[in-house]
mmCIF file with all atom_site columns, C-alpha atoms in Angstrom:
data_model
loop_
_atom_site.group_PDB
_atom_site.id
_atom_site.type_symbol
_atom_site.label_atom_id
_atom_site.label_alt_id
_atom_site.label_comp_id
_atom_site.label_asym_id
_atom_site.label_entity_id
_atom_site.label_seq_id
_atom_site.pdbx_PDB_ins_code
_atom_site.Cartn_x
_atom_site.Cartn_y
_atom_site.Cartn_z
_atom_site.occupancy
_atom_site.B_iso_or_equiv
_atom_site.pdbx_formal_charge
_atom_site.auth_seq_id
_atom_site.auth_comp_id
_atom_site.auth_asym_id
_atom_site.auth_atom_id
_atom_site.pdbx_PDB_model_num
ATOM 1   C CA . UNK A 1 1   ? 19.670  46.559 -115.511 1.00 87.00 ? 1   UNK A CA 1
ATOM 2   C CA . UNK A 1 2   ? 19.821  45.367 -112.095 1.00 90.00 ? 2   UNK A CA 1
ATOM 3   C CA . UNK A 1 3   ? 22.999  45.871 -109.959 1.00 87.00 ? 3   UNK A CA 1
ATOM 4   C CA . UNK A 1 4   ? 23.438  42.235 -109.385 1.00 86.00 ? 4   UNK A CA 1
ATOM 5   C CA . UNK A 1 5   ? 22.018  38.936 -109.845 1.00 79.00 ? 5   UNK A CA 1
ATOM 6   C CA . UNK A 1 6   ? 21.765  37.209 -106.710 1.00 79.00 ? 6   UNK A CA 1
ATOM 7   C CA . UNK A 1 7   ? 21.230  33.438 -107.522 1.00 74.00 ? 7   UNK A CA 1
ATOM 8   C CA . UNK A 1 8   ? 20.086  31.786 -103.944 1.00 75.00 ? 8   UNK A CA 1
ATOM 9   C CA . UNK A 1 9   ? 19.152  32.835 -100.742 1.00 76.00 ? 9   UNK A CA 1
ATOM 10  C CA . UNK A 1 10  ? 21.549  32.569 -97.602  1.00 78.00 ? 10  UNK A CA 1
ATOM 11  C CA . UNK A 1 11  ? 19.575  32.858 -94.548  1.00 84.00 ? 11  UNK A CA 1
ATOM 12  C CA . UNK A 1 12  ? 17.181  34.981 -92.705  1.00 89.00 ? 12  UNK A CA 1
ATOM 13  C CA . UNK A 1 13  ? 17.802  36.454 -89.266  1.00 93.00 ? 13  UNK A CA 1
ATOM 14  C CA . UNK A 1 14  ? 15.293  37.075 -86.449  1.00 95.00 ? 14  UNK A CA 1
ATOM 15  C CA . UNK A 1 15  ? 16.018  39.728 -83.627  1.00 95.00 ? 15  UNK A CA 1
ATOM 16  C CA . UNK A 1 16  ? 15.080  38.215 -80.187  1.00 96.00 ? 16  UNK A CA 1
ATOM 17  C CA . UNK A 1 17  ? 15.263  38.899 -76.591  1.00 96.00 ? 17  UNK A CA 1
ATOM 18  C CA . UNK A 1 18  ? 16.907  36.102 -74.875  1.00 96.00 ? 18  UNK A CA 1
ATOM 19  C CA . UNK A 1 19  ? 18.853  33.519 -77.209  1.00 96.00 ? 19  UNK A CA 1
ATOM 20  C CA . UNK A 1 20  ? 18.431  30.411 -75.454  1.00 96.00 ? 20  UNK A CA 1
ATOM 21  C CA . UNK A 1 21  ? 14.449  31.155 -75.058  1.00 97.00 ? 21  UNK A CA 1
ATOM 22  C CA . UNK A 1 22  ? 14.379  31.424 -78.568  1.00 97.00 ? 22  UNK A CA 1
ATOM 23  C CA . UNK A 1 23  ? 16.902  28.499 -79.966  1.00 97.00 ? 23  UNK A CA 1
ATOM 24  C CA . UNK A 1 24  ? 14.804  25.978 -77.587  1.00 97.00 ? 24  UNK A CA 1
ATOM 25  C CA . UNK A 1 25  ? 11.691  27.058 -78.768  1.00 97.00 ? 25  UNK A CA 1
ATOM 26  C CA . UNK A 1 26  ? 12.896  26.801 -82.593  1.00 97.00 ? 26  UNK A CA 1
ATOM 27  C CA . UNK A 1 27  ? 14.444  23.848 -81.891  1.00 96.00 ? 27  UNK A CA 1
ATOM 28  C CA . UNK A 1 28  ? 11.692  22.047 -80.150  1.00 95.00 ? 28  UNK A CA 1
ATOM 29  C CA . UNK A 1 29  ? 8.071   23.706 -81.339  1.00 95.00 ? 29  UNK A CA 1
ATOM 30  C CA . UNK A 1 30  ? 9.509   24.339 -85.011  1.00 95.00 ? 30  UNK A CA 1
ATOM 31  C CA . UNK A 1 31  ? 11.835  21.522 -85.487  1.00 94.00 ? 31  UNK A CA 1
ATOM 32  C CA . UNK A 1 32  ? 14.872  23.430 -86.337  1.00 94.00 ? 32  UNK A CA 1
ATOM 33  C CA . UNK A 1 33  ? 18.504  21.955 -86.194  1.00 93.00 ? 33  UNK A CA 1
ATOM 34  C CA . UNK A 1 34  ? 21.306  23.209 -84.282  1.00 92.00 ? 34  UNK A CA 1
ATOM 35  C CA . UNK A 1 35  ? 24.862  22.201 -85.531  1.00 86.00 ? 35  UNK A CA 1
ATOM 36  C CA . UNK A 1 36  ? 26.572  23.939 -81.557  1.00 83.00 ? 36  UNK A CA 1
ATOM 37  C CA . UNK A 1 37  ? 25.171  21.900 -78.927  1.00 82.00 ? 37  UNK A CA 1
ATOM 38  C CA . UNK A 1 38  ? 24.253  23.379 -75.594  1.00 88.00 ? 38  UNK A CA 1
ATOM 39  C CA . UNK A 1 39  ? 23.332  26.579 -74.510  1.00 91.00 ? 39  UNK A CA 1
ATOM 40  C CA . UNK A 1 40  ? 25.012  29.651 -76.087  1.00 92.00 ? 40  UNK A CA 1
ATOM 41  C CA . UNK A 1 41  ? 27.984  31.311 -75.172  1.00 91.00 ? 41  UNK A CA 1
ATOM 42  C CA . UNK A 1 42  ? 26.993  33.714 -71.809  1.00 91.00 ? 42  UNK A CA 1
ATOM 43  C CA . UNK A 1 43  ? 28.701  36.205 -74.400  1.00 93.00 ? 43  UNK A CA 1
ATOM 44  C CA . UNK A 1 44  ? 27.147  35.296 -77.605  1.00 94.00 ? 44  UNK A CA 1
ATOM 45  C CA . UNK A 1 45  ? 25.432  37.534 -80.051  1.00 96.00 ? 45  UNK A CA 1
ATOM 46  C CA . UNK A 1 46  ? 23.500  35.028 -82.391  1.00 96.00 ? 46  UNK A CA 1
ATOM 47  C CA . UNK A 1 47  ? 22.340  31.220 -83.449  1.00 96.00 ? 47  UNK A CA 1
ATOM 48  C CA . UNK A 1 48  ? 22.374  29.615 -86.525  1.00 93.00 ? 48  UNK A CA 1
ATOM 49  C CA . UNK A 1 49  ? 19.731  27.020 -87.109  1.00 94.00 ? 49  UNK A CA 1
ATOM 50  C CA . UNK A 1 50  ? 18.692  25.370 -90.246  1.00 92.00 ? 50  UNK A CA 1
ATOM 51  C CA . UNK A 1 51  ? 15.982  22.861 -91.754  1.00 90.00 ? 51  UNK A CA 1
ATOM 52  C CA . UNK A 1 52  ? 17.081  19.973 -93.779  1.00 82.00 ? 52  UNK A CA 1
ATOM 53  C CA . UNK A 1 53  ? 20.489  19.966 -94.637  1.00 77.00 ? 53  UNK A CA 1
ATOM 54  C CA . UNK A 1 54  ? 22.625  22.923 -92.602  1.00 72.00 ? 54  UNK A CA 1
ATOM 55  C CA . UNK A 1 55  ? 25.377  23.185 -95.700  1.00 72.00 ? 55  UNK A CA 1
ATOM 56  C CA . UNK A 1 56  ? 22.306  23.954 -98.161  1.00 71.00 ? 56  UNK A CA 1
ATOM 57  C CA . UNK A 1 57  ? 21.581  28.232 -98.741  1.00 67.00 ? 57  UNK A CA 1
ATOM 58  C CA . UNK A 1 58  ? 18.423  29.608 -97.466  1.00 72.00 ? 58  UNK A CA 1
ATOM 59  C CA . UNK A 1 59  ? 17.473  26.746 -95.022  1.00 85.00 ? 59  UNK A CA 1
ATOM 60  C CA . UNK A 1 60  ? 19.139  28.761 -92.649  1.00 89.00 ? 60  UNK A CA 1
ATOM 61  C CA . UNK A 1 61  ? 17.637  31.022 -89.917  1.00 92.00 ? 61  UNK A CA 1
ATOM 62  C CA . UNK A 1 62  ? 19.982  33.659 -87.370  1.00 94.00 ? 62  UNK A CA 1
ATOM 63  C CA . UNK A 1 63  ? 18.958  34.068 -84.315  1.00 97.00 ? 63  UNK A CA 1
ATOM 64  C CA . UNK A 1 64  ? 20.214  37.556 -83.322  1.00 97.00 ? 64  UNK A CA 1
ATOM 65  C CA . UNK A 1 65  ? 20.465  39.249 -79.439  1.00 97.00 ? 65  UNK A CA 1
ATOM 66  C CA . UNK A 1 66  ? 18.830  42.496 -79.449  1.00 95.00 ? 66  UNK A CA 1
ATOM 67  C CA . UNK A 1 67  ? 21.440  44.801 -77.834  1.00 93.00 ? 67  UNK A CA 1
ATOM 68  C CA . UNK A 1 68  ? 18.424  45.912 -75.727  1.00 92.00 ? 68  UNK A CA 1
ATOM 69  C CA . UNK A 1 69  ? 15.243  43.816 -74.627  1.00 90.00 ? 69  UNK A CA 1
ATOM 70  C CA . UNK A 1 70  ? 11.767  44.876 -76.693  1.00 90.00 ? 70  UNK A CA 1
ATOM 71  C CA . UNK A 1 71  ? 8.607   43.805 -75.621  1.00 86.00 ? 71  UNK A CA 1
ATOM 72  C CA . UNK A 1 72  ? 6.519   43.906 -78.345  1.00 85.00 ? 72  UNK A CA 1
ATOM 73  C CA . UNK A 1 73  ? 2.454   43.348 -78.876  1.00 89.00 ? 73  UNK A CA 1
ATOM 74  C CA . UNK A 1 74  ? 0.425   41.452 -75.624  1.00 90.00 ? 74  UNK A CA 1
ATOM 75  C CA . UNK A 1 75  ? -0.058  38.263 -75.424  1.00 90.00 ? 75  UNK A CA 1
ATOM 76  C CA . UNK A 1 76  ? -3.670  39.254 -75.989  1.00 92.00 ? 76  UNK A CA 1
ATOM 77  C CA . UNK A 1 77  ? -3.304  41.610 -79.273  1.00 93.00 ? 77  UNK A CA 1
ATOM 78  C CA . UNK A 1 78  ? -1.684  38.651 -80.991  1.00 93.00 ? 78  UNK A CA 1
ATOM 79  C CA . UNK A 1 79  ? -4.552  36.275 -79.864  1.00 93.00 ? 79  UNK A CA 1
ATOM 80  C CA . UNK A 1 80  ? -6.755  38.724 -81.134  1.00 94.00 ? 80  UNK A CA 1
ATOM 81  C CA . UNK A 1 81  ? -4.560  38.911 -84.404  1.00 94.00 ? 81  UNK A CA 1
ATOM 82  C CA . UNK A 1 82  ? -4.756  35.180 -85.161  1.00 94.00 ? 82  UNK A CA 1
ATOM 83  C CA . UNK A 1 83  ? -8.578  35.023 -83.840  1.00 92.00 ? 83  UNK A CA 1
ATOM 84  C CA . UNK A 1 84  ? -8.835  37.824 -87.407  1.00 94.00 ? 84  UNK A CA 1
ATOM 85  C CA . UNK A 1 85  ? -6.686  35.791 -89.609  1.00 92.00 ? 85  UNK A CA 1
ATOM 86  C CA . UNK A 1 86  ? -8.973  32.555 -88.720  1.00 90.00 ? 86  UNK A CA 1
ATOM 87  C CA . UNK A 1 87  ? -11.890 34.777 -89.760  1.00 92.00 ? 87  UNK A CA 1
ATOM 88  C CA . UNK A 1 88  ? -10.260 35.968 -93.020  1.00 90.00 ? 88  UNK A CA 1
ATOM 89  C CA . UNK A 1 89  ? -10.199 39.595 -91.618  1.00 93.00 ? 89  UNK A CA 1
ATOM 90  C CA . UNK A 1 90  ? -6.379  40.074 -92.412  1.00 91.00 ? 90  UNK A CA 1
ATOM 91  C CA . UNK A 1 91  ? -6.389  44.097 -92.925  1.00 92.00 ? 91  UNK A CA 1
ATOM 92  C CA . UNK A 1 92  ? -7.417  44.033 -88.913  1.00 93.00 ? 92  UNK A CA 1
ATOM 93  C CA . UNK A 1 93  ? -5.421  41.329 -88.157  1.00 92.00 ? 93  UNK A CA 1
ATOM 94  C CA . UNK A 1 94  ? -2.478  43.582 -89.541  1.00 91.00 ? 94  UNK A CA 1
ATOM 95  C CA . UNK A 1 95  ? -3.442  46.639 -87.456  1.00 92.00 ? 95  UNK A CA 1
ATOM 96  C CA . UNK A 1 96  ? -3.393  44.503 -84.058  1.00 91.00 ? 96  UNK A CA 1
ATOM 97  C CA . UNK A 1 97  ? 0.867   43.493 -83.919  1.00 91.00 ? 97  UNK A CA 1
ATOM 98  C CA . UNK A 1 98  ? 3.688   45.426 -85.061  1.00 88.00 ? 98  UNK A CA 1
ATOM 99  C CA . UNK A 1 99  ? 4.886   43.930 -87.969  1.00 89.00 ? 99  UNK A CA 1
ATOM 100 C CA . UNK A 1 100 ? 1.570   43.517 -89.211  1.00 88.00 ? 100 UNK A CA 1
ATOM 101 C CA . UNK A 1 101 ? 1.430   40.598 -91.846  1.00 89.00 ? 101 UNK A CA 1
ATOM 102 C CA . UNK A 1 102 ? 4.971   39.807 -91.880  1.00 91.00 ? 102 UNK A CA 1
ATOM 103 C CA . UNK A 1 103 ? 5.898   36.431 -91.180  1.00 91.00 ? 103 UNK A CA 1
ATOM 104 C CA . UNK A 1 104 ? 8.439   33.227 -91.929  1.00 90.00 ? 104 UNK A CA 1
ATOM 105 C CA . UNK A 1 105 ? 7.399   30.033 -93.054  1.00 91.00 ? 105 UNK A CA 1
ATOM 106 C CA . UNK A 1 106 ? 8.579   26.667 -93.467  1.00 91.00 ? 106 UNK A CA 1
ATOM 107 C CA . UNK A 1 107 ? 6.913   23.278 -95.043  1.00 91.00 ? 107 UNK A CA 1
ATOM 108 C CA . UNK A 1 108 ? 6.416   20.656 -93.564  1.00 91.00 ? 108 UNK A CA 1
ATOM 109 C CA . UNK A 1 109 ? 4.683   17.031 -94.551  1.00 91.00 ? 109 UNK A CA 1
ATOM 110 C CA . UNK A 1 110 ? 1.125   16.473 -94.294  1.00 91.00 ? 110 UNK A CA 1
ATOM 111 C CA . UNK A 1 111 ? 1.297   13.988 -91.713  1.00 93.00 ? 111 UNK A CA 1
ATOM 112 C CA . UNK A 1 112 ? 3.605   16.428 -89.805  1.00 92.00 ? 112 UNK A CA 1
ATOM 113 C CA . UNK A 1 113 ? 0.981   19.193 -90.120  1.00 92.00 ? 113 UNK A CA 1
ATOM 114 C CA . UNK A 1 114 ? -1.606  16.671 -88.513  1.00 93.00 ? 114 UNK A CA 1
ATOM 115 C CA . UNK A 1 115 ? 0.219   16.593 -85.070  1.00 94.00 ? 115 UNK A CA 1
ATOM 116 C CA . UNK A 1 116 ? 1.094   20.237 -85.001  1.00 95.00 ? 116 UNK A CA 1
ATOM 117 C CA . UNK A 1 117 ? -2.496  21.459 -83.300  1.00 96.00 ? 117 UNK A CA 1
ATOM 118 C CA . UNK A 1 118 ? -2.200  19.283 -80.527  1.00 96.00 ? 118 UNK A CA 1
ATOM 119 C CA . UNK A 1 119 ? 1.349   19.785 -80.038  1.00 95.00 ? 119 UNK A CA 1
ATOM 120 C CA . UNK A 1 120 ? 1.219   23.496 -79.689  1.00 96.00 ? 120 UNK A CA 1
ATOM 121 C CA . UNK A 1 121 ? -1.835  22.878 -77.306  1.00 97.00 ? 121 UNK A CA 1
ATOM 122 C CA . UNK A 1 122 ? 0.681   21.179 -75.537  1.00 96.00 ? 122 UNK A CA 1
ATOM 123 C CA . UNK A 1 123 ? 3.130   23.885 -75.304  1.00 95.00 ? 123 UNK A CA 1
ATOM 124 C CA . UNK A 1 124 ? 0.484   26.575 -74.697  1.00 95.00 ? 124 UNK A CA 1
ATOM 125 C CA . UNK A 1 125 ? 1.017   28.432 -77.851  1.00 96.00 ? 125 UNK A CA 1
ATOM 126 C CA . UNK A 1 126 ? -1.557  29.732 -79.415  1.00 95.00 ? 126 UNK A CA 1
ATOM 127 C CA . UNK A 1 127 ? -2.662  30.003 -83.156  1.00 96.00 ? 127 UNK A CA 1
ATOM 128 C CA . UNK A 1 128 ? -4.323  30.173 -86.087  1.00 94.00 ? 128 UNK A CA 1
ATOM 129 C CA . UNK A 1 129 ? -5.566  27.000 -88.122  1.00 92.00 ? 129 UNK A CA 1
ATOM 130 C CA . UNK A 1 130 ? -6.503  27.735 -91.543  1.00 87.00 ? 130 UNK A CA 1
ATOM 131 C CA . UNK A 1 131 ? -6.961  25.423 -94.967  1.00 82.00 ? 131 UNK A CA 1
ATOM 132 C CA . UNK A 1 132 ? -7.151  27.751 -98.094  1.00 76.00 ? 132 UNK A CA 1
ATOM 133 C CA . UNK A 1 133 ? -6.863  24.752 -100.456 1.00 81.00 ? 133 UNK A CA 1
ATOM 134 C CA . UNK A 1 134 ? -3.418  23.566 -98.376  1.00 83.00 ? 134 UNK A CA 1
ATOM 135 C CA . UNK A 1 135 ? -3.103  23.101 -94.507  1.00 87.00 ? 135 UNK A CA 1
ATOM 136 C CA . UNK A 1 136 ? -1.874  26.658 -93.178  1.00 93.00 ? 136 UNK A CA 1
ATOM 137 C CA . UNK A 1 137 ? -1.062  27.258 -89.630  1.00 95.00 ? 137 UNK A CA 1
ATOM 138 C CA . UNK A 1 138 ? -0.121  30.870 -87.784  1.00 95.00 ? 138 UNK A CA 1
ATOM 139 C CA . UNK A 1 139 ? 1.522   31.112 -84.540  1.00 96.00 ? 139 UNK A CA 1
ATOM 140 C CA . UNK A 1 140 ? 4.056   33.433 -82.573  1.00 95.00 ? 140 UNK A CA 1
ATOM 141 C CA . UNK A 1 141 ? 7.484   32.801 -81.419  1.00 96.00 ? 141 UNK A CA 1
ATOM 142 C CA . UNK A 1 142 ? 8.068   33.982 -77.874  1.00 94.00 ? 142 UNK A CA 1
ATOM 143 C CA . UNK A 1 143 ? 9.461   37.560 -79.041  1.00 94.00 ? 143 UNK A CA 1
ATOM 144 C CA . UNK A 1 144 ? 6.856   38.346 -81.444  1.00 93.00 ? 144 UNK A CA 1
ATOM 145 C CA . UNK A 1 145 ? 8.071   36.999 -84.623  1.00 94.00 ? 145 UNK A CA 1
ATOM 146 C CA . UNK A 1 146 ? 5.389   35.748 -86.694  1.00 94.00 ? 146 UNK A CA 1
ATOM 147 C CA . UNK A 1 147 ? 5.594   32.145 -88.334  1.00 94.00 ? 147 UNK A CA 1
ATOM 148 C CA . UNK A 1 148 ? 3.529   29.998 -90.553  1.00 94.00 ? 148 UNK A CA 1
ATOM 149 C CA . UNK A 1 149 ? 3.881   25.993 -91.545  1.00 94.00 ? 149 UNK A CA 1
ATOM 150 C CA . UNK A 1 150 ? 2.308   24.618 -94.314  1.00 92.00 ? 150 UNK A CA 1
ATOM 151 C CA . UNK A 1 151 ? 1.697   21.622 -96.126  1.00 89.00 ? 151 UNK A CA 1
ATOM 152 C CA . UNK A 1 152 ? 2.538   22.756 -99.720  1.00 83.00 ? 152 UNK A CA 1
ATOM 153 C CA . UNK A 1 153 ? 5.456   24.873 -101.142 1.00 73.00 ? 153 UNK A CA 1
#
């Protein structure tokens, strides 16, 4: 028997570099919400964001200030990573970045998932386009974290 029976999910947290770098980029390239307007605190240690409604469990992500900056995989390696993925070569793909195959993903509406190539072209963010059956897209955050959107739960 299990030790307990957890019945939702709260929220996931994602360590990053520089808190205001990340918040604008998950507020702006994924869409997230941001109940604390402005910048953060000069002092502040994390950001909650959330999709949909911010009051509901598990539509919430953390944004959390490494106590030390990490540079993690090139620029290149995870280029080279999503350039695999397209390919269906996954096991290589996973080899290229640290966290190999982990990732975060969030749906999103088909015709949301039609704008989303050109707008990361816009914002110079490169990824991985795939349709397996559903629409499927890969990218990179600015610290490394891995995230998908997709058209179908």
């Amino acid at each position: 028997m299990p030790m307990v029976s957890p019945h939702t999910f709260q929220h996931f947290g994602l360590p990053v570099n520089d808190l205001k770098r990340a918040k604008d980029f998950y507020l702006d390239v994924v869409g997230l919400k941001c109940p604390d307007e402005g910048d953060p605190a000069p002092d502040a240690r994390q950001v909650r964001l959330y999709a949909g409604d911010h009051d509901v469990a598990g539509q919430q992500l953390v944004l959390f200030l490494r106590r030390m900056a990490v540079e993690r995989d090139s620029p290149e390696a995870r280029i080279e990573s999503l350039r695999l993925v397209r390919e269906g070569d996954t096991l290589t793909a996973a080899e290229l970045v640290e966290d190999g195959r982990t990732h975060h993903a969030w749906v999103i509406t088909p015709e949301e998932f039609a704008r989303v190539p050109a707008e990361l072209d816009k914002r110079g963010v490169p990824y991985c386009l795939q349709n397996r059956g559903h629409e499927v897209i890969y990218f990179f955050d600015p610290d490394g974290n891995q995230l998908q959107l997709t058209d179908q739960i």
